[in-house]
Amino acid sequence: MIKTLAGQIKEFKKASILTPVFMILEVLFEMMIPLLMASIIDNGVEKGDIGHICKVGIAMAVLALCGLWAGVMGGKYGARASTGFARNLRRAMYENIQNFSFSNIDKFSTAGLITRLTTDVTNLQMAYQMLLRMFTRAPASLICAMVMAFTINAKLASIYLVAVLVLGTCLVLIMSRATKYFQQVFKKYDELNASVQENITGIRVVKAYVREDYENNKFFKAAENVYRMFIKAENIIVANMPLMMFTVYACILGLSWLGAKMIVVGGLTTGELMSLLTYCMNIMMSLMMLSMIFVMVTMSVASAERVTEVLNEKSDITNPENPVMEVKDGSIVFNHVNFSYKKESSEPVLKDIDLQIHAGETIGIIGGTGSAKSSLVNLISRLYDVSEGRVLVGGIDVREYDLEELRNQVAVVLQKNVLFSGTILDNLRWGDKNATEEECIRACRLACADEFIERMPEKYHTYIEQGGSNVSGGQKQRLCIARALLKKPKILVLDDSTSAVDTATDAKIRRAFAEEIPNTTKLIIAQRISSIRDADRIIVMDNGEVNGFGTHEELLANNAIYRDVYESQTKGGGGDFDEASNQGGEA
């Protein structure tokens, strides 16, 4: 974990080294001041030597200014090192997340990743700054003050040793008890973020069903859990300050009582006692800083583990050593493919899929909910890797291709359509960042998106709100199809991407595909048979297996599931696939 995190210091190593150097210099300058103060009292005040007082006073002022300069420089470089460290952590985590395969992403919740990128990294930033500054300053100050105190009077300085041992033992006990609560509190942060994210994403549904009170209560419970965990930890840590102050005042009383007796018998001077009292405060303040560091480090250990977990997660899908850089055509072969989302799963999601699809064919895919239609097409662009068997595109195993080249040639319009904040042109150019406005307009014509875009006041420069909240579901689907077409892919996958489009527009889109991109292999997942009946061939999926594969007429004649669905949707007034297939199963 430490090695992983330390690897993100990178260009801030110099600042990370200079910070403790300046902090040690600050301590050395400060530790010399009490000695000079003793000299002023013993050799200046008591003897009435004004010249000595002025000379030593100037030296103290110079040391104070040098200490101030060292402290400022330590703060400057410490801030630079810690903020740079946090920046590198966030960048490294974000870049690693971008390289995750779908199976890697499935391991983390969205709320958990957000917490790690924000709260956890902030905790590490604060802890790193404290380690560079206070963790250097506190031990250095403690050691220097102890050495100076023992140099002045070893008998009186032994009081500090007792105080340090007692206080150190108590601090270890406090921190060990508080640690377990800090480790749990960040999991509660995930629940809090999940509640906020879910509510904001689904705010329209919340308002439509008048569930504001329910969502308020759910958020309050998540916030209350964070509050209770912090209260439990803070109730333990709160003993730190009283314990610290008790030790400080006990040391002062002990020093004053014993020191006064020693002054009377002549074993100690007044100036030396004043220096010892000053060093007492330095030692106690060092211990107080150490306790604060322990609190911060205790909190940050849990954050460090969570951040390291993301940084160390390696993508399941990587480029081969010598990748193939060209996809010859859009032919697809599934060669006895089995697939599971998790290696330990006993039952595969896809079972012995054996299919051959020719380049330029239009293939319909139909099946009930959970029949693994989306899982099947996700293997083509290598969003997941097969568990057994092979998937070939253009006659070559997809695992041999360069990932970027493969995914540029396999355009997927997923079930969940996502648009980003920006103009319509900005969103379309996700398909091809160099696309001209004319090319964007042509893609929109193919996807029948030009019909509604032309009615907008600013047309293709209309601003799309985050998530596409200012366009309808059907409009969003057509924009996503146009975006995919701009990639000029050899394979186009439409994963139930026209479900929110009316049947007339759906027919126009299919006709445009047949006329304008005849050489592109088109895979169309649909629930309506009308969307795929004109396809060259149709795959019927059932429980992760291919139940039928053929033309519309062949399946009507030979496949009971397809025939039942067709009859329910034509004679029964447009029935649902799941309902029809269940009726067929009962029959």
Coordinates of C-alpha atoms in Angstrom, one line a residue:
M1 CA 0.0 0.0 0.0
I2 CA 2.7 2.5 1.0
K3 CA 4.7 1.7 -2.1
T4 CA 1.7 2.2 -4.3
L5 CA 0.9 5.6 -2.7
A6 CA 4.5 6.7 -2.7
G7 CA 4.7 6.1 -6.4
Q8 CA 2.3 9.0 -6.9
I9 CA 4.6 11.6 -5.3
K10 CA 6.5 11.8 -8.6
E11 CA 7.6 15.3 -9.5
F12 CA 6.9 16.5 -5.9
K13 CA 9.8 14.6 -4.4
K14 CA 11.9 17.7 -4.1
A15 CA 9.1 19.6 -2.2
S16 CA 8.6 16.4 -0.1
I17 CA 12.3 16.4 0.9
L18 CA 12.6 20.2 1.5
T19 CA 9.6 20.4 3.8
P20 CA 11.1 18.2 6.6
V21 CA 14.5 19.9 6.1
F22 CA 12.9 23.4 6.8
M23 CA 10.9 22.0 9.7
I24 CA 14.0 20.7 11.4
L25 CA 15.7 24.0 10.8
E26 CA 12.8 25.8 12.4
V27 CA 13.0 23.5 15.4
L28 CA 16.8 24.1 15.8
F29 CA 16.3 27.9 15.7
E30 CA 13.5 27.7 18.3
M31 CA 15.5 25.4 20.6
M32 CA 18.3 27.9 20.9
I33 CA 16.1 30.7 22.1
P34 CA 15.4 29.3 25.6
L35 CA 19.2 29.0 26.2
L36 CA 19.7 32.6 25.2
M37 CA 16.8 33.5 27.5
A38 CA 18.5 31.8 30.4
S39 CA 21.7 33.8 29.6
I40 CA 19.7 37.1 29.6
I41 CA 18.3 36.3 33.1
D42 CA 21.4 34.9 34.7
N43 CA 24.1 37.2 33.1
G44 CA 22.1 40.2 32.2
V45 CA 19.1 40.9 34.5
E46 CA 20.7 39.6 37.7
K47 CA 24.0 41.4 37.0
G48 CA 22.4 44.5 35.5
D49 CA 24.4 44.2 32.3
I50 CA 22.3 46.1 29.7
G51 CA 24.8 45.5 27.0
H52 CA 24.6 41.8 27.4
I53 CA 20.7 42.0 27.4
C54 CA 20.7 44.0 24.2
K55 CA 23.3 41.7 22.5
V56 CA 21.5 38.5 23.4
G57 CA 18.1 40.0 22.7
I58 CA 19.2 40.9 19.1
A59 CA 20.5 37.3 18.7
M60 CA 17.1 36.0 19.9
A61 CA 15.2 38.2 17.5
V62 CA 17.5 37.0 14.6
L63 CA 16.8 33.3 15.6
A64 CA 13.1 34.0 15.8
L65 CA 13.1 35.6 12.3
C66 CA 15.1 32.6 11.0
G67 CA 12.7 30.2 12.6
L68 CA 9.8 32.2 11.0
W69 CA 11.4 32.0 7.6
A70 CA 12.1 28.2 8.0
G71 CA 8.4 27.7 9.1
V72 CA 7.1 29.7 6.1
M73 CA 9.2 27.8 3.7
G74 CA 8.2 24.5 5.3
G75 CA 4.5 25.4 4.9
K76 CA 5.0 26.5 1.3
Y77 CA 6.7 23.3 0.2
G78 CA 4.5 21.1 2.4
A79 CA 1.4 22.6 0.7
R80 CA 2.9 22.1 -2.7
A81 CA 3.9 18.5 -2.0
S82 CA 0.5 17.5 -0.4
T83 CA -1.7 19.1 -3.0
G84 CA 0.4 17.7 -5.8
F85 CA 0.3 14.3 -4.2
A86 CA -3.5 14.5 -4.1
R87 CA -3.7 15.7 -7.7
N88 CA -1.6 12.7 -8.8
L89 CA -3.7 10.3 -6.8
R90 CA -6.9 11.6 -8.4
R91 CA -5.4 11.6 -11.9
A92 CA -4.0 8.0 -11.5
M93 CA -7.3 6.7 -10.1
Y94 CA -9.4 8.3 -12.8
E95 CA -7.1 7.1 -15.6
N96 CA -7.1 3.6 -14.2
I97 CA -10.9 3.7 -14.0
Q98 CA -11.0 4.7 -17.7
N99 CA -9.1 1.5 -18.5
F100 CA -11.4 -0.8 -16.5
S101 CA -13.3 -3.4 -18.3
F102 CA -17.0 -3.8 -17.5
S103 CA -16.1 -6.6 -15.1
N104 CA -13.7 -4.4 -13.2
I105 CA -16.3 -1.6 -13.0
D106 CA -18.8 -4.1 -11.6
K107 CA -16.6 -4.6 -8.5
F108 CA -17.1 -1.0 -7.4
S109 CA -20.2 1.1 -6.7
T110 CA -20.4 4.5 -8.4
A111 CA -20.9 6.1 -5.0
G112 CA -17.8 4.3 -3.7
L113 CA -15.6 5.5 -6.5
I114 CA -16.8 9.1 -6.0
T115 CA -16.0 8.9 -2.2
R116 CA -12.5 7.5 -3.0
L117 CA -11.8 10.3 -5.5
T118 CA -13.0 13.1 -3.2
T119 CA -13.2 12.4 0.6
D120 CA -10.6 9.7 0.7
V121 CA -8.0 11.6 -1.3
T122 CA -8.6 14.7 0.8
N123 CA -7.9 12.7 3.9
L124 CA -4.7 11.4 2.4
Q125 CA -3.7 15.0 1.4
M126 CA -4.1 16.3 4.9
A127 CA -2.3 13.3 6.4
Y128 CA 0.6 13.7 4.0
Q129 CA 1.0 17.3 4.8
M130 CA 0.9 16.5 8.5
L131 CA 3.5 13.8 8.0
L132 CA 5.8 16.1 6.2
R133 CA 5.5 19.0 8.6
M134 CA 4.2 18.0 12.0
F135 CA 5.6 14.4 12.0
T136 CA 9.0 15.9 11.3
R137 CA 8.7 18.9 13.6
A138 CA 7.2 17.1 16.6
P139 CA 9.8 14.3 17.1
A140 CA 12.6 16.8 16.3
S141 CA 11.3 19.3 18.8
L142 CA 10.8 16.5 21.4
I143 CA 14.3 15.1 21.0
C144 CA 16.0 18.5 20.9
A145 CA 14.0 19.8 24.0
M146 CA 14.8 16.6 25.9
V147 CA 18.6 16.8 25.0
M148 CA 18.7 20.5 26.0
A149 CA 16.7 19.8 29.2
F150 CA 19.1 17.0 30.3
T151 CA 22.1 19.2 29.4
I152 CA 20.8 21.9 31.8
N153 CA 19.8 19.5 34.7
A154 CA 19.4 15.7 34.3
K155 CA 17.6 15.3 37.6
L156 CA 14.8 17.7 36.8
A157 CA 14.6 16.6 33.2
S158 CA 13.8 13.1 34.3
I159 CA 10.3 14.4 35.0
Y160 CA 9.8 14.6 31.3
L161 CA 10.7 11.0 30.8
V162 CA 7.9 9.9 33.2
A163 CA 5.5 12.2 31.5
V164 CA 6.3 11.0 28.0
L165 CA 6.0 7.4 28.9
V166 CA 2.6 7.8 30.7
L167 CA 1.2 10.1 28.0
G168 CA 2.5 7.9 25.1
T169 CA 0.9 4.8 26.6
C170 CA -2.4 6.6 27.0
L171 CA -2.3 7.9 23.4
V172 CA -1.7 4.4 22.0
L173 CA -4.7 3.1 23.9
I174 CA -6.9 5.9 22.7
M175 CA -5.9 5.6 19.1
S176 CA -6.3 1.8 19.0
R177 CA -9.9 2.1 20.2
A178 CA -10.7 4.9 17.8
T179 CA -9.2 3.2 14.7
K180 CA -12.0 0.7 14.2
Y181 CA -14.6 3.4 14.1
F182 CA -12.7 5.4 11.5
Q183 CA -12.4 2.3 9.4
Q184 CA -16.1 1.9 9.3
V185 CA -17.1 5.5 8.8
F186 CA -16.0 5.6 5.1
K187 CA -18.3 2.7 4.2
K188 CA -21.1 4.8 5.6
Y189 CA -19.9 7.7 3.4
D190 CA -20.5 5.4 0.4
E191 CA -24.0 4.8 1.5
L192 CA -24.5 8.6 1.9
N193 CA -23.2 9.3 -1.6
A194 CA -25.3 6.5 -3.0
S195 CA -28.4 7.9 -1.5
V196 CA -27.6 11.4 -3.0
Q197 CA -26.7 10.1 -6.4
E198 CA -29.8 7.8 -6.7
N199 CA -32.1 10.6 -5.6
I200 CA -30.7 13.2 -8.0
T201 CA -30.5 10.8 -10.9
G202 CA -34.1 9.7 -10.4
I203 CA -35.6 13.0 -9.1
R204 CA -38.3 13.0 -11.8
V205 CA -39.5 9.6 -10.6
V206 CA -39.3 10.7 -7.0
K207 CA -41.5 13.7 -7.7
A208 CA -43.9 11.7 -9.9
Y209 CA -44.6 9.2 -7.1
V210 CA -44.5 11.9 -4.4
R211 CA -41.7 10.0 -2.5
E212 CA -39.8 13.1 -1.2
D213 CA -40.5 12.1 2.4
Y214 CA -39.2 8.6 1.9
E215 CA -36.0 9.8 0.2
N216 CA -35.5 12.4 2.9
N217 CA -35.8 9.7 5.6
K218 CA -33.4 7.4 3.6
F219 CA -30.8 10.2 3.4
F220 CA -31.3 11.1 7.0
K221 CA -30.5 7.5 8.1
A222 CA -27.4 7.5 6.0
A223 CA -26.3 10.9 7.4
E224 CA -27.2 9.7 10.9
N225 CA -25.0 6.6 10.5
V226 CA -22.0 8.8 9.5
Y227 CA -22.7 11.1 12.4
R228 CA -22.9 8.2 15.0
M229 CA -19.7 6.7 13.8
F230 CA -17.8 10.0 14.1
I231 CA -19.4 10.6 17.5
K232 CA -18.2 7.2 18.7
A233 CA -14.6 7.9 17.5
E234 CA -14.6 11.5 18.7
N235 CA -15.9 10.5 22.2
I236 CA -12.7 8.4 22.5
I237 CA -10.3 11.0 21.1
V238 CA -11.8 13.8 23.2
A239 CA -9.9 12.4 26.2
N240 CA -6.7 13.3 24.4
M241 CA -6.8 17.1 25.2
P242 CA -7.6 16.8 29.0
L243 CA -5.0 14.2 29.4
M244 CA -2.5 16.3 27.6
M245 CA -3.2 19.4 29.7
F246 CA -3.1 17.4 32.9
T247 CA 0.3 16.2 32.0
V248 CA 1.6 19.7 31.1
Y249 CA 0.4 21.2 34.3
A250 CA 1.7 18.3 36.4
C251 CA 5.1 18.8 34.8
I252 CA 5.1 22.5 35.5
L253 CA 4.1 22.0 39.1
G254 CA 6.8 19.3 39.5
L255 CA 9.5 21.5 37.9
S256 CA 8.4 24.6 39.9
W257 CA 8.4 22.8 43.2
L258 CA 11.7 20.9 42.7
G259 CA 13.3 23.7 40.8
A260 CA 12.6 26.3 43.6
K261 CA 14.2 24.0 46.2
M262 CA 17.3 23.6 44.0
I263 CA 17.6 27.3 43.5
V264 CA 17.5 27.8 47.2
V265 CA 20.4 25.3 47.8
G266 CA 22.3 26.7 44.8
G267 CA 22.0 23.7 42.5
L268 CA 20.0 25.6 39.8
T269 CA 19.8 29.2 38.5
T270 CA 16.6 31.1 37.9
G271 CA 17.4 31.3 34.1
E272 CA 17.9 27.6 33.9
L273 CA 14.6 27.0 35.6
M274 CA 12.9 29.3 33.1
S275 CA 14.6 27.4 30.2
L276 CA 13.4 24.1 31.6
L277 CA 9.8 25.4 31.9
T278 CA 10.0 26.5 28.3
Y279 CA 11.3 23.2 27.2
C280 CA 8.5 21.6 29.1
M281 CA 6.0 23.4 27.0
N282 CA 8.0 22.4 23.8
I283 CA 7.9 18.7 24.8
M284 CA 4.2 18.7 25.7
M285 CA 3.3 20.5 22.5
S286 CA 5.3 18.0 20.5
L287 CA 3.4 15.2 22.1
M288 CA 0.1 17.0 21.4
M289 CA 1.1 17.4 17.7
L290 CA 2.0 13.7 17.6
S291 CA -1.4 12.8 19.0
M292 CA -3.0 14.9 16.3
I293 CA -0.9 13.1 13.7
F294 CA -2.0 9.8 15.1
V295 CA -5.7 10.9 14.8
M296 CA -5.2 12.0 11.2
V297 CA -3.2 8.9 10.2
T298 CA -5.8 6.6 11.9
M299 CA -8.5 8.2 9.7
S300 CA -6.4 8.1 6.6
V301 CA -5.3 4.4 6.9
A302 CA -8.9 3.4 5.9
S303 CA -8.8 5.9 3.1
A304 CA -5.4 4.7 1.9
E305 CA -6.6 1.2 1.7
R306 CA -9.6 2.2 -0.4
V307 CA -7.6 4.4 -2.8
T308 CA -4.9 1.7 -3.2
E309 CA -7.7 -0.8 -4.0
V310 CA -8.6 1.3 -7.1
L311 CA -5.0 2.0 -8.1
N312 CA -4.0 -1.7 -7.9
E313 CA -7.1 -2.9 -9.8
K314 CA -5.9 -4.1 -13.1
S315 CA -8.1 -4.3 -16.2
D316 CA -9.2 -7.8 -17.1
I317 CA -9.0 -6.8 -20.7
T318 CA -5.7 -5.6 -22.1
N319 CA -4.0 -5.3 -25.5
P320 CA -2.0 -8.3 -26.7
E321 CA 1.8 -7.8 -27.2
N322 CA 1.5 -7.5 -31.0
P323 CA -2.1 -6.5 -31.7
V324 CA -3.8 -6.7 -35.1
M325 CA -4.4 -3.1 -36.2
E326 CA -7.0 -3.6 -38.9
V327 CA -10.4 -5.2 -39.0
K328 CA -10.9 -6.6 -42.5
D329 CA -14.7 -6.9 -42.6
G330 CA -17.7 -7.2 -40.4
S331 CA -18.1 -11.0 -40.3
I332 CA -18.7 -12.4 -36.8
V333 CA -18.2 -16.0 -35.6
F334 CA -19.2 -17.3 -32.2
N335 CA -17.2 -20.6 -31.8
H336 CA -18.7 -22.6 -28.9
V337 CA -18.8 -19.7 -26.6
N338 CA -19.5 -19.9 -22.9
F339 CA -19.6 -16.8 -20.7
S340 CA -20.0 -15.9 -17.0
Y341 CA -19.7 -12.5 -15.4
K342 CA -17.9 -14.0 -12.4
K343 CA -15.3 -16.8 -12.6
E344 CA -16.8 -18.6 -9.6
S345 CA -20.3 -18.8 -11.1
S346 CA -21.6 -22.3 -11.4
E347 CA -24.0 -21.6 -14.2
P348 CA -22.8 -19.6 -17.3
V349 CA -24.8 -16.7 -18.7
L350 CA -24.2 -17.8 -22.3
K351 CA -24.0 -21.5 -23.1
D352 CA -22.3 -23.1 -26.1
I353 CA -23.1 -20.2 -28.6
D354 CA -22.2 -21.3 -32.1
L355 CA -23.1 -18.8 -34.8
Q356 CA -21.7 -17.5 -38.1
I357 CA -22.7 -14.0 -39.3
H358 CA -21.6 -12.8 -42.7
A359 CA -20.3 -9.2 -43.3
G360 CA -23.1 -6.8 -44.3
E361 CA -25.9 -9.0 -42.9
T362 CA -28.7 -7.5 -40.8
I363 CA -29.3 -9.8 -37.9
G364 CA -32.2 -9.5 -35.5
I365 CA -31.9 -10.7 -31.9
I366 CA -35.0 -11.3 -29.9
G367 CA -35.6 -13.0 -26.5
G368 CA -37.2 -12.5 -23.1
T369 CA -35.8 -10.4 -20.3
G370 CA -32.7 -12.1 -18.9
S371 CA -32.1 -14.3 -22.0
A372 CA -28.6 -12.8 -22.4
K373 CA -29.1 -10.8 -25.6
S374 CA -26.9 -7.9 -24.3
S375 CA -24.3 -10.2 -23.0
L376 CA -24.0 -11.8 -26.4
V377 CA -23.3 -8.5 -28.3
N378 CA -21.0 -7.2 -25.5
L379 CA -18.5 -10.0 -26.4
I380 CA -18.1 -8.7 -30.0
S381 CA -16.5 -5.4 -29.0
R382 CA -14.7 -7.1 -26.2
L383 CA -16.4 -5.2 -23.4
Y384 CA -16.2 -8.6 -21.7
D385 CA -14.0 -11.6 -22.5
V386 CA -15.4 -15.1 -23.1
S387 CA -15.0 -17.8 -20.5
E388 CA -14.6 -20.5 -23.1
G389 CA -14.6 -20.6 -26.8
R390 CA -13.8 -17.8 -29.2
V391 CA -15.4 -14.7 -30.8
L392 CA -14.0 -13.9 -34.2
V393 CA -14.5 -10.6 -36.1
G394 CA -13.1 -10.4 -39.6
G395 CA -11.8 -13.9 -39.2
I396 CA -9.6 -13.0 -36.2
D397 CA -10.1 -13.6 -32.5
V398 CA -11.2 -10.3 -30.9
R399 CA -8.5 -10.9 -28.2
E400 CA -5.8 -10.4 -30.9
Y401 CA -7.0 -7.0 -32.0
D402 CA -5.8 -3.6 -30.7
L403 CA -8.7 -2.6 -28.4
E404 CA -9.0 0.9 -29.8
E405 CA -9.1 -0.3 -33.4
L406 CA -11.7 -3.0 -32.6
R407 CA -14.0 -0.7 -30.7
N408 CA -13.7 1.9 -33.4
Q409 CA -15.0 -0.7 -35.9
V410 CA -17.7 -2.1 -33.6
A411 CA -20.1 0.7 -32.8
V412 CA -22.5 -0.1 -29.9
V413 CA -25.6 1.8 -29.0
L414 CA -26.3 0.5 -25.5
Q415 CA -29.6 0.0 -23.8
K416 CA -29.0 2.9 -21.5
N417 CA -28.5 5.9 -23.7
V418 CA -26.2 8.6 -22.4
L419 CA -25.7 12.1 -23.7
F420 CA -23.3 14.6 -22.2
S421 CA -23.7 18.2 -21.5
G422 CA -22.8 20.3 -24.6
T423 CA -24.3 21.0 -28.0
I424 CA -25.8 18.4 -30.2
L425 CA -22.7 18.6 -32.5
D426 CA -20.5 18.1 -29.4
N427 CA -22.3 14.9 -28.6
L428 CA -22.3 13.6 -32.2
R429 CA -18.6 14.1 -32.5
W430 CA -18.0 11.5 -29.8
G431 CA -18.4 9.2 -32.7
D432 CA -15.7 11.0 -34.7
K433 CA -14.1 14.1 -33.2
N434 CA -13.0 15.3 -36.6
A435 CA -16.5 15.0 -38.2
T436 CA -17.7 18.0 -40.2
E437 CA -21.1 19.5 -39.7
E438 CA -22.3 18.0 -43.0
E439 CA -21.2 14.5 -41.9
C440 CA -23.1 15.0 -38.6
I441 CA -26.2 16.1 -40.5
R442 CA -26.0 13.0 -42.8
A443 CA -25.7 10.7 -39.8
C444 CA -28.7 12.4 -38.2
R445 CA -30.7 11.9 -41.4
L446 CA -29.9 8.2 -41.3
A447 CA -31.0 8.0 -37.7
C448 CA -34.1 10.1 -38.4
A449 CA -32.9 12.6 -35.8
D450 CA -32.9 15.6 -38.3
E451 CA -36.7 15.7 -38.0
F452 CA -36.7 17.1 -34.5
I453 CA -33.3 18.9 -34.6
E454 CA -34.4 21.1 -37.5
R455 CA -37.4 22.2 -35.4
M456 CA -35.1 23.5 -32.6
P457 CA -34.3 27.2 -32.5
E458 CA -30.5 26.7 -32.6
K459 CA -30.7 23.4 -34.6
Y460 CA -27.4 21.5 -34.3
H461 CA -26.0 24.0 -31.9
T462 CA -28.8 23.4 -29.4
Y463 CA -27.4 22.8 -25.9
I464 CA -28.0 19.4 -24.4
E465 CA -28.3 19.4 -20.6
Q466 CA -26.5 16.8 -18.5
G467 CA -27.8 13.3 -19.1
G468 CA -29.9 14.6 -22.0
S469 CA -32.6 15.8 -19.7
N470 CA -34.0 18.3 -22.2
V471 CA -34.7 15.8 -25.0
S472 CA -37.2 12.9 -25.0
G473 CA -36.3 9.2 -24.7
G474 CA -36.9 8.7 -28.5
Q475 CA -34.9 11.7 -29.4
K476 CA -32.0 10.6 -27.2
Q477 CA -32.0 7.2 -28.8
R478 CA -31.8 8.7 -32.3
L479 CA -29.0 11.0 -31.4
C480 CA -27.1 8.0 -29.9
I481 CA -27.6 6.0 -33.1
A482 CA -26.4 9.0 -35.2
R483 CA -23.3 9.3 -32.9
A484 CA -22.5 5.6 -33.5
L485 CA -22.9 5.9 -37.3
L486 CA -20.3 8.7 -37.4
K487 CA -17.7 6.1 -36.4
K488 CA -18.3 4.5 -39.9
P489 CA -18.1 1.1 -38.3
K490 CA -17.9 -2.3 -39.9
I491 CA -20.3 -3.6 -37.3
L492 CA -23.2 -1.7 -35.8
V493 CA -25.0 -3.0 -32.7
L494 CA -28.3 -1.6 -31.6
D495 CA -29.1 -2.9 -28.2
D496 CA -32.9 -2.3 -27.9
S497 CA -32.0 1.2 -29.1
T498 CA -35.3 2.0 -30.8
S499 CA -37.6 0.9 -28.0
A500 CA -38.7 4.6 -27.4
V501 CA -39.2 5.3 -31.1
D502 CA -42.6 4.9 -32.8
T503 CA -42.9 2.1 -35.3
A504 CA -43.0 4.4 -38.4
T505 CA -39.7 6.1 -37.4
D506 CA -38.3 2.7 -36.6
A507 CA -39.1 1.5 -40.1
K508 CA -37.5 4.7 -41.6
I509 CA -34.3 4.0 -39.6
R510 CA -34.1 0.4 -40.8
R511 CA -34.8 1.4 -44.4
A512 CA -32.0 4.1 -44.2
F513 CA -29.6 1.5 -42.9
A514 CA -30.4 -1.0 -45.7
E515 CA -29.9 1.7 -48.4
E516 CA -27.0 3.8 -47.0
I517 CA -24.8 1.3 -45.1
P518 CA -25.3 -2.0 -46.9
N519 CA -21.8 -3.3 -46.2
T520 CA -22.0 -2.7 -42.4
T521 CA -23.0 -5.7 -40.4
K522 CA -26.1 -4.7 -38.3
L523 CA -27.2 -6.5 -35.1
I524 CA -30.5 -5.3 -33.9
I525 CA -31.8 -6.3 -30.4
A526 CA -35.5 -5.7 -30.2
Q527 CA -38.7 -6.8 -28.4
R528 CA -40.9 -5.9 -31.3
I529 CA -40.9 -8.5 -34.2
S530 CA -41.8 -5.7 -36.6
S531 CA -38.4 -4.2 -35.9
I532 CA -36.5 -7.3 -37.0
R533 CA -38.8 -9.2 -39.4
D534 CA -37.1 -7.8 -42.5
A535 CA -33.6 -8.8 -41.1
D536 CA -31.6 -11.3 -43.2
R537 CA -31.7 -13.7 -40.2
I538 CA -33.0 -13.6 -36.7
I539 CA -31.5 -15.1 -33.5
V540 CA -34.0 -16.3 -30.9
M541 CA -32.4 -16.3 -27.4
D542 CA -33.8 -18.3 -24.5
N543 CA -32.1 -18.6 -21.1
G544 CA -28.6 -17.9 -22.5
E545 CA -28.9 -20.3 -25.4
V546 CA -29.7 -20.0 -29.1
N547 CA -33.2 -21.4 -29.4
G548 CA -33.5 -20.6 -33.1
F549 CA -31.6 -18.9 -36.0
G550 CA -33.0 -18.3 -39.4
T551 CA -35.2 -16.0 -41.5
H552 CA -38.6 -14.7 -40.3
E553 CA -40.4 -17.3 -42.4
E554 CA -38.2 -20.2 -41.2
L555 CA -38.7 -19.3 -37.6
L556 CA -42.4 -19.0 -38.0
A557 CA -42.5 -22.5 -39.4
N558 CA -40.0 -24.1 -37.1
N559 CA -39.6 -22.2 -33.8
A560 CA -42.5 -22.4 -31.3
I561 CA -41.2 -19.4 -29.2
Y562 CA -40.9 -17.1 -32.1
R563 CA -44.3 -18.2 -33.6
D564 CA -46.1 -17.6 -30.2
V565 CA -44.5 -14.1 -29.9
Y566 CA -45.5 -13.2 -33.5
E567 CA -49.0 -14.3 -33.0
S568 CA -49.4 -12.4 -29.8
Q569 CA -48.0 -9.2 -31.3
T570 CA -50.0 -9.4 -34.5
K571 CA -53.3 -11.0 -33.5
G572 CA -53.3 -10.0 -29.8
G573 CA -52.6 -6.3 -30.4
G574 CA -48.9 -6.0 -29.9
G575 CA -48.1 -8.3 -26.9
D576 CA -44.9 -8.3 -24.9
F577 CA -42.2 -10.8 -25.8
D578 CA -41.9 -12.1 -22.2
E579 CA -45.7 -12.5 -21.9
A580 CA -45.9 -14.3 -25.2
S581 CA -43.0 -16.6 -24.5
N582 CA -44.5 -17.5 -21.1
Q583 CA -47.8 -18.3 -22.8
G584 CA -46.0 -20.5 -25.3
G585 CA -44.2 -22.2 -22.4
E586 CA -47.5 -22.9 -20.6
A587 CA -49.0 -24.3 -23.7

